[in-house]
Amino acid sequence: MLIACKSETEKKEISSINTLKAKDLKRAISTKINPNNTNETYLNLVDNKKTGIDFVNTIKETEFKNHKSYPQIYNGGGVALGDLNNDGLPDIYLAGNGSKDKIYFNTGDLKFRDVTEESGILKENYGWSFGVNMVDINADGFLDIYVCKAGPYSEEKYLRNRLFINNGDGTFKEEAGKYGLNSTDFSVQSAFFDYDLDGDLDLYLANHPPTEKRNGKAKNLKKLAQKVLKAFQQL
């Protein structure tokens, strides 16, 4: 057994370093970015009534849609920021699980406008969305949107990833199939980069394992619980 011994001086130095005084918890944070900062943090919660962002990712478990039939049910949605209309302001795409995806255009001063309906994504705005990426896939100067899809479904139409091509006028057209990106492999996130250095964007797609119900109906959690209870009663 090896025992490391420290002198009393070293112990005092370590103790002083590890001890955080109460007054340090409320000191103003000043950096090179803003040496005159008088706030305790640089982050402030902005009311959604001011921002206009009312998106809520609601997940409701049912007998057929639950953590048993779909273990990834609480993995969360996705968010992507980028200047979709080239006005110099970052816009937001919020992806939902039990909720519909939404697009918000930045109007300045931390205020946003919900353009989901007028953007043209409504026809394809269904299913379970995960990671989102903004990328100029066709090099036309406008950011496009790639949405990963998965979820507690067996029908492929719900599992197909979406690629919304930017028309340059605030609207989008879904063309994942045209670009060969309509994967149904339970995708959770994407990364675009030039892997083979040929000047074209390549895609790394992260997927989670298929659910047990891919080739059948979702498990009925209520019936499963009754089956387990019956088994215990027979013990």
mmCIF file of C-alpha atoms in Angstrom:
data_model
loop_
_atom_site.group_PDB
_atom_site.id
_atom_site.type_symbol
_atom_site.label_atom_id
_atom_site.label_comp_id
_atom_site.label_asym_id
_atom_site.label_seq_id
_atom_site.Cartn_x
_atom_site.Cartn_y
_atom_site.Cartn_z
ATOM 1 C CA MET A 1 0.000 0.000 0.000
ATOM 2 C CA LEU A 2 1.354 3.419 -0.966
ATOM 3 C CA ILE A 3 0.289 6.384 1.134
ATOM 4 C CA ALA A 4 0.831 9.920 -0.122
ATOM 5 C CA CYS A 5 1.673 12.348 2.667
ATOM 6 C CA LYS A 6 1.320 16.112 2.421
ATOM 7 C CA SER A 7 2.802 18.757 4.642
ATOM 8 C CA GLU A 8 0.603 21.005 6.779
ATOM 9 C CA THR A 9 1.467 23.927 4.472
ATOM 10 C CA GLU A 10 0.271 22.017 1.390
ATOM 11 C CA LYS A 11 -2.925 20.980 3.181
ATOM 12 C CA LYS A 12 -3.726 24.607 4.038
ATOM 13 C CA GLU A 13 -3.120 25.711 0.424
ATOM 14 C CA ILE A 14 -5.406 22.988 -0.929
ATOM 15 C CA SER A 15 -8.055 23.835 1.649
ATOM 16 C CA SER A 16 -8.030 27.509 0.698
ATOM 17 C CA ILE A 17 -8.366 26.640 -2.988
ATOM 18 C CA ASN A 18 -11.275 24.216 -2.488
ATOM 19 C CA THR A 19 -13.180 26.460 -0.092
ATOM 20 C CA LEU A 20 -15.615 28.780 -1.864
ATOM 21 C CA LYS A 21 -16.630 31.667 0.337
ATOM 22 C CA ALA A 22 -20.305 32.669 0.416
ATOM 23 C CA LYS A 23 -19.514 36.142 -0.907
ATOM 24 C CA ASP A 24 -17.882 34.607 -4.014
ATOM 25 C CA LEU A 25 -21.236 33.071 -4.986
ATOM 26 C CA LYS A 26 -22.758 36.521 -5.535
ATOM 27 C CA ARG A 27 -19.881 38.440 -7.038
ATOM 28 C CA ALA A 28 -20.340 40.232 -10.373
ATOM 29 C CA ILE A 29 -18.815 38.441 -13.344
ATOM 30 C CA SER A 30 -16.466 40.679 -15.320
ATOM 31 C CA THR A 31 -14.492 39.517 -18.356
ATOM 32 C CA LYS A 32 -12.631 41.037 -21.271
ATOM 33 C CA ILE A 33 -15.952 41.052 -23.154
ATOM 34 C CA ASN A 34 -17.578 43.347 -20.622
ATOM 35 C CA PRO A 35 -15.284 44.466 -17.767
ATOM 36 C CA ASN A 36 -18.012 46.780 -16.446
ATOM 37 C CA ASN A 37 -20.582 44.060 -15.909
ATOM 38 C CA THR A 38 -22.496 44.487 -12.641
ATOM 39 C CA ASN A 39 -24.713 41.411 -12.950
ATOM 40 C CA GLU A 40 -24.064 38.074 -11.290
ATOM 41 C CA THR A 41 -24.451 36.237 -14.610
ATOM 42 C CA TYR A 42 -24.604 36.990 -18.322
ATOM 43 C CA LEU A 43 -27.774 34.950 -18.787
ATOM 44 C CA ASN A 44 -31.254 36.311 -18.199
ATOM 45 C CA LEU A 45 -34.552 34.499 -18.706
ATOM 46 C CA VAL A 46 -36.683 36.320 -21.290
ATOM 47 C CA ASP A 47 -40.458 35.948 -21.075
ATOM 48 C CA ASN A 48 -41.964 34.115 -24.059
ATOM 49 C CA LYS A 49 -44.599 36.843 -24.264
ATOM 50 C CA LYS A 50 -41.790 39.138 -25.367
ATOM 51 C CA THR A 51 -39.971 36.695 -27.647
ATOM 52 C CA GLY A 52 -43.112 35.273 -29.258
ATOM 53 C CA ILE A 53 -41.741 31.742 -28.922
ATOM 54 C CA ASP A 54 -44.546 29.607 -27.518
ATOM 55 C CA PHE A 55 -43.211 26.173 -28.494
ATOM 56 C CA VAL A 56 -43.747 23.385 -25.937
ATOM 57 C CA ASN A 57 -42.528 19.813 -26.454
ATOM 58 C CA THR A 58 -45.322 17.826 -24.812
ATOM 59 C CA ILE A 59 -45.032 14.065 -24.357
ATOM 60 C CA LYS A 60 -48.034 12.061 -23.173
ATOM 61 C CA GLU A 61 -47.621 8.375 -22.431
ATOM 62 C CA THR A 62 -50.455 6.057 -23.428
ATOM 63 C CA GLU A 63 -51.052 2.321 -23.322
ATOM 64 C CA PHE A 64 -49.419 2.020 -26.743
ATOM 65 C CA LYS A 65 -46.941 4.924 -26.680
ATOM 66 C CA ASN A 66 -44.763 4.625 -23.593
ATOM 67 C CA HIS A 67 -41.258 3.995 -22.261
ATOM 68 C CA LYS A 68 -41.733 0.242 -22.700
ATOM 69 C CA SER A 69 -42.773 0.281 -26.335
ATOM 70 C CA TYR A 70 -40.311 3.094 -27.091
ATOM 71 C CA PRO A 71 -37.331 3.419 -24.681
ATOM 72 C CA GLN A 72 -36.179 6.670 -26.328
ATOM 73 C CA ILE A 73 -39.437 8.463 -25.559
ATOM 74 C CA TYR A 74 -37.743 11.003 -23.265
ATOM 75 C CA ASN A 75 -34.588 11.620 -25.322
ATOM 76 C CA GLY A 76 -35.903 15.056 -26.270
ATOM 77 C CA GLY A 77 -36.417 17.005 -29.481
ATOM 78 C CA GLY A 78 -34.028 19.211 -31.418
ATOM 79 C CA VAL A 79 -33.203 22.834 -32.178
ATOM 80 C CA ALA A 80 -31.285 24.561 -34.954
ATOM 81 C CA LEU A 81 -30.381 28.230 -35.405
ATOM 82 C CA GLY A 82 -29.466 29.922 -38.662
ATOM 83 C CA ASP A 83 -30.323 32.841 -40.922
ATOM 84 C CA LEU A 84 -33.000 31.258 -43.109
ATOM 85 C CA ASN A 85 -34.068 34.421 -44.941
ATOM 86 C CA ASN A 86 -30.657 36.117 -45.209
ATOM 87 C CA ASP A 87 -31.652 39.207 -43.250
ATOM 88 C CA GLY A 88 -28.666 38.983 -40.914
ATOM 89 C CA LEU A 89 -30.653 37.613 -37.949
ATOM 90 C CA PRO A 90 -30.600 34.010 -36.647
ATOM 91 C CA ASP A 91 -33.900 32.179 -37.023
ATOM 92 C CA ILE A 92 -35.004 29.106 -35.075
ATOM 93 C CA TYR A 93 -36.331 25.645 -35.971
ATOM 94 C CA LEU A 94 -37.718 23.751 -32.969
ATOM 95 C CA ALA A 95 -38.399 20.034 -33.365
ATOM 96 C CA GLY A 96 -41.034 18.280 -31.287
ATOM 97 C CA ASN A 97 -41.770 14.735 -30.223
ATOM 98 C CA GLY A 98 -45.416 14.740 -29.227
ATOM 99 C CA SER A 99 -45.707 18.313 -30.536
ATOM 100 C CA LYS A 100 -45.496 19.716 -34.056
ATOM 101 C CA ASP A 101 -42.250 21.302 -35.257
ATOM 102 C CA LYS A 102 -42.170 25.086 -35.504
ATOM 103 C CA ILE A 103 -40.160 27.691 -37.406
ATOM 104 C CA TYR A 104 -39.640 31.173 -35.989
ATOM 105 C CA PHE A 105 -38.228 34.084 -38.003
ATOM 106 C CA ASN A 106 -36.202 36.605 -36.051
ATOM 107 C CA THR A 107 -37.620 40.134 -36.322
ATOM 108 C CA GLY A 108 -34.962 41.708 -34.110
ATOM 109 C CA ASP A 109 -34.678 42.752 -30.465
ATOM 110 C CA LEU A 110 -35.155 39.129 -29.295
ATOM 111 C CA LYS A 111 -38.589 38.967 -30.918
ATOM 112 C CA PHE A 112 -39.662 36.141 -33.210
ATOM 113 C CA ARG A 113 -42.580 35.431 -35.546
ATOM 114 C CA ASP A 114 -44.115 31.973 -35.964
ATOM 115 C CA VAL A 115 -43.969 31.242 -39.711
ATOM 116 C CA THR A 116 -44.647 27.491 -39.498
ATOM 117 C CA GLU A 117 -47.878 27.641 -41.496
ATOM 118 C CA GLU A 118 -46.695 29.984 -44.219
ATOM 119 C CA SER A 119 -43.332 28.219 -44.537
ATOM 120 C CA GLY A 120 -44.927 25.249 -46.277
ATOM 121 C CA ILE A 121 -43.704 22.493 -43.938
ATOM 122 C CA LEU A 122 -47.169 21.626 -42.605
ATOM 123 C CA LYS A 123 -47.781 18.760 -45.061
ATOM 124 C CA GLU A 124 -44.703 16.988 -43.701
ATOM 125 C CA ASN A 125 -44.996 18.209 -40.110
ATOM 126 C CA TYR A 126 -45.897 14.913 -38.459
ATOM 127 C CA GLY A 127 -44.088 12.089 -36.729
ATOM 128 C CA TRP A 128 -41.432 12.170 -34.018
ATOM 129 C CA SER A 129 -38.616 14.673 -34.644
ATOM 130 C CA PHE A 130 -35.163 14.469 -33.105
ATOM 131 C CA GLY A 131 -32.014 16.328 -34.197
ATOM 132 C CA VAL A 132 -32.203 19.237 -36.660
ATOM 133 C CA ASN A 133 -29.510 20.718 -38.864
ATOM 134 C CA MET A 134 -29.387 23.803 -41.067
ATOM 135 C CA VAL A 135 -27.133 23.436 -44.101
ATOM 136 C CA ASP A 136 -26.999 24.886 -47.616
ATOM 137 C CA ILE A 137 -27.289 21.477 -49.261
ATOM 138 C CA ASN A 138 -27.639 22.778 -52.834
ATOM 139 C CA ALA A 139 -25.217 25.710 -52.523
ATOM 140 C CA ASP A 140 -27.750 28.320 -53.623
ATOM 141 C CA GLY A 141 -26.935 30.742 -50.814
ATOM 142 C CA PHE A 142 -29.922 29.804 -48.618
ATOM 143 C CA LEU A 143 -29.891 27.488 -45.601
ATOM 144 C CA ASP A 144 -31.957 24.314 -45.928
ATOM 145 C CA ILE A 145 -33.277 22.236 -43.009
ATOM 146 C CA TYR A 146 -32.653 18.545 -42.342
ATOM 147 C CA VAL A 147 -34.835 16.900 -39.686
ATOM 148 C CA CYS A 148 -34.143 13.465 -38.193
ATOM 149 C CA LYS A 149 -37.181 11.268 -37.563
ATOM 150 C CA ALA A 150 -37.767 8.246 -35.351
ATOM 151 C CA GLY A 151 -40.417 7.442 -32.763
ATOM 152 C CA PRO A 152 -42.822 4.704 -31.648
ATOM 153 C CA TYR A 153 -44.096 3.960 -35.137
ATOM 154 C CA SER A 154 -44.056 1.062 -37.584
ATOM 155 C CA GLU A 155 -45.190 2.982 -40.690
ATOM 156 C CA GLU A 156 -42.264 4.263 -42.745
ATOM 157 C CA LYS A 157 -43.961 7.561 -43.586
ATOM 158 C CA TYR A 158 -43.498 8.594 -39.948
ATOM 159 C CA LEU A 159 -39.853 7.466 -39.871
ATOM 160 C CA ARG A 160 -38.613 9.185 -43.052
ATOM 161 C CA ASN A 161 -36.136 11.976 -42.426
ATOM 162 C CA ARG A 162 -37.145 15.311 -43.942
ATOM 163 C CA LEU A 163 -35.075 17.705 -46.038
ATOM 164 C CA PHE A 164 -36.756 21.091 -46.427
ATOM 165 C CA ILE A 165 -35.200 22.936 -49.356
ATOM 166 C CA ASN A 166 -35.246 26.714 -48.969
ATOM 167 C CA ASN A 167 -37.030 28.416 -51.869
ATOM 168 C CA GLY A 168 -35.462 31.755 -50.952
ATOM 169 C CA ASP A 169 -38.816 33.421 -50.328
ATOM 170 C CA GLY A 170 -39.550 32.214 -46.805
ATOM 171 C CA THR A 171 -41.052 28.923 -47.966
ATOM 172 C CA PHE A 172 -39.653 25.390 -48.111
ATOM 173 C CA LYS A 173 -40.183 22.228 -50.174
ATOM 174 C CA GLU A 174 -39.585 18.728 -48.810
ATOM 175 C CA GLU A 175 -37.120 16.858 -51.069
ATOM 176 C CA ALA A 176 -35.351 14.267 -48.923
ATOM 177 C CA GLY A 177 -36.194 11.528 -51.432
ATOM 178 C CA LYS A 178 -34.759 13.511 -54.329
ATOM 179 C CA TYR A 179 -31.433 13.882 -52.537
ATOM 180 C CA GLY A 180 -31.361 10.295 -51.240
ATOM 181 C CA LEU A 181 -31.642 11.443 -47.637
ATOM 182 C CA ASN A 182 -35.060 10.010 -46.723
ATOM 183 C CA SER A 183 -33.652 7.420 -44.317
ATOM 184 C CA THR A 184 -36.074 5.438 -42.131
ATOM 185 C CA ASP A 185 -33.409 4.072 -39.766
ATOM 186 C CA PHE A 186 -34.557 5.843 -36.578
ATOM 187 C CA SER A 187 -32.228 8.835 -36.945
ATOM 188 C CA VAL A 188 -31.371 11.090 -34.014
ATOM 189 C CA GLN A 189 -28.814 13.564 -35.432
ATOM 190 C CA SER A 190 -26.932 14.499 -38.578
ATOM 191 C CA ALA A 191 -23.583 16.088 -39.381
ATOM 192 C CA PHE A 192 -22.710 17.485 -42.808
ATOM 193 C CA PHE A 193 -19.071 17.813 -43.875
ATOM 194 C CA ASP A 194 -16.802 17.149 -46.856
ATOM 195 C CA TYR A 195 -15.513 13.709 -45.837
ATOM 196 C CA ASP A 196 -13.696 12.827 -49.075
ATOM 197 C CA LEU A 197 -12.530 16.375 -49.875
ATOM 198 C CA ASP A 198 -14.209 16.445 -53.277
ATOM 199 C CA GLY A 199 -15.929 19.778 -52.690
ATOM 200 C CA ASP A 200 -19.354 18.251 -51.966
ATOM 201 C CA LEU A 201 -21.117 17.868 -48.625
ATOM 202 C CA ASP A 202 -21.289 14.357 -47.193
ATOM 203 C CA LEU A 203 -23.503 13.191 -44.342
ATOM 204 C CA TYR A 204 -22.839 11.306 -41.119
ATOM 205 C CA LEU A 205 -26.161 10.074 -39.746
ATOM 206 C CA ALA A 206 -26.538 8.861 -36.155
ATOM 207 C CA ASN A 207 -29.366 6.373 -35.527
ATOM 208 C CA HIS A 208 -30.688 4.537 -32.503
ATOM 209 C CA PRO A 209 -31.509 0.785 -32.596
ATOM 210 C CA PRO A 210 -34.898 -0.140 -34.087
ATOM 211 C CA THR A 211 -37.678 -0.541 -31.545
ATOM 212 C CA GLU A 212 -39.153 -3.948 -30.780
ATOM 213 C CA LYS A 213 -42.397 -2.922 -32.437
ATOM 214 C CA ARG A 214 -40.867 -2.122 -35.878
ATOM 215 C CA ASN A 215 -42.477 -5.214 -37.415
ATOM 216 C CA GLY A 216 -45.625 -5.266 -35.352
ATOM 217 C CA LYS A 217 -47.957 -3.291 -33.162
ATOM 218 C CA ALA A 218 -46.820 -1.275 -30.164
ATOM 219 C CA LYS A 219 -46.875 -3.003 -26.833
ATOM 220 C CA ASN A 220 -49.961 -2.435 -24.713
ATOM 221 C CA LEU A 221 -48.468 -1.419 -21.361
ATOM 222 C CA LYS A 222 -51.739 -2.051 -19.512
ATOM 223 C CA LYS A 223 -52.007 -5.625 -20.784
ATOM 224 C CA LEU A 224 -48.329 -6.177 -20.044
ATOM 225 C CA ALA A 225 -48.839 -5.017 -16.436
ATOM 226 C CA GLN A 226 -51.826 -7.354 -16.053
ATOM 227 C CA LYS A 227 -49.761 -10.236 -17.408
ATOM 228 C CA VAL A 228 -46.951 -9.529 -14.921
ATOM 229 C CA LEU A 229 -49.431 -9.233 -12.027
ATOM 230 C CA LYS A 230 -51.038 -12.546 -12.948
ATOM 231 C CA ALA A 231 -47.629 -14.218 -13.002
ATOM 232 C CA PHE A 232 -46.858 -12.931 -9.508
ATOM 233 C CA GLN A 233 -50.208 -14.112 -8.197
ATOM 234 C CA GLN A 234 -49.431 -17.641 -9.368
ATOM 235 C CA LEU A 235 -46.188 -17.757 -7.388
#
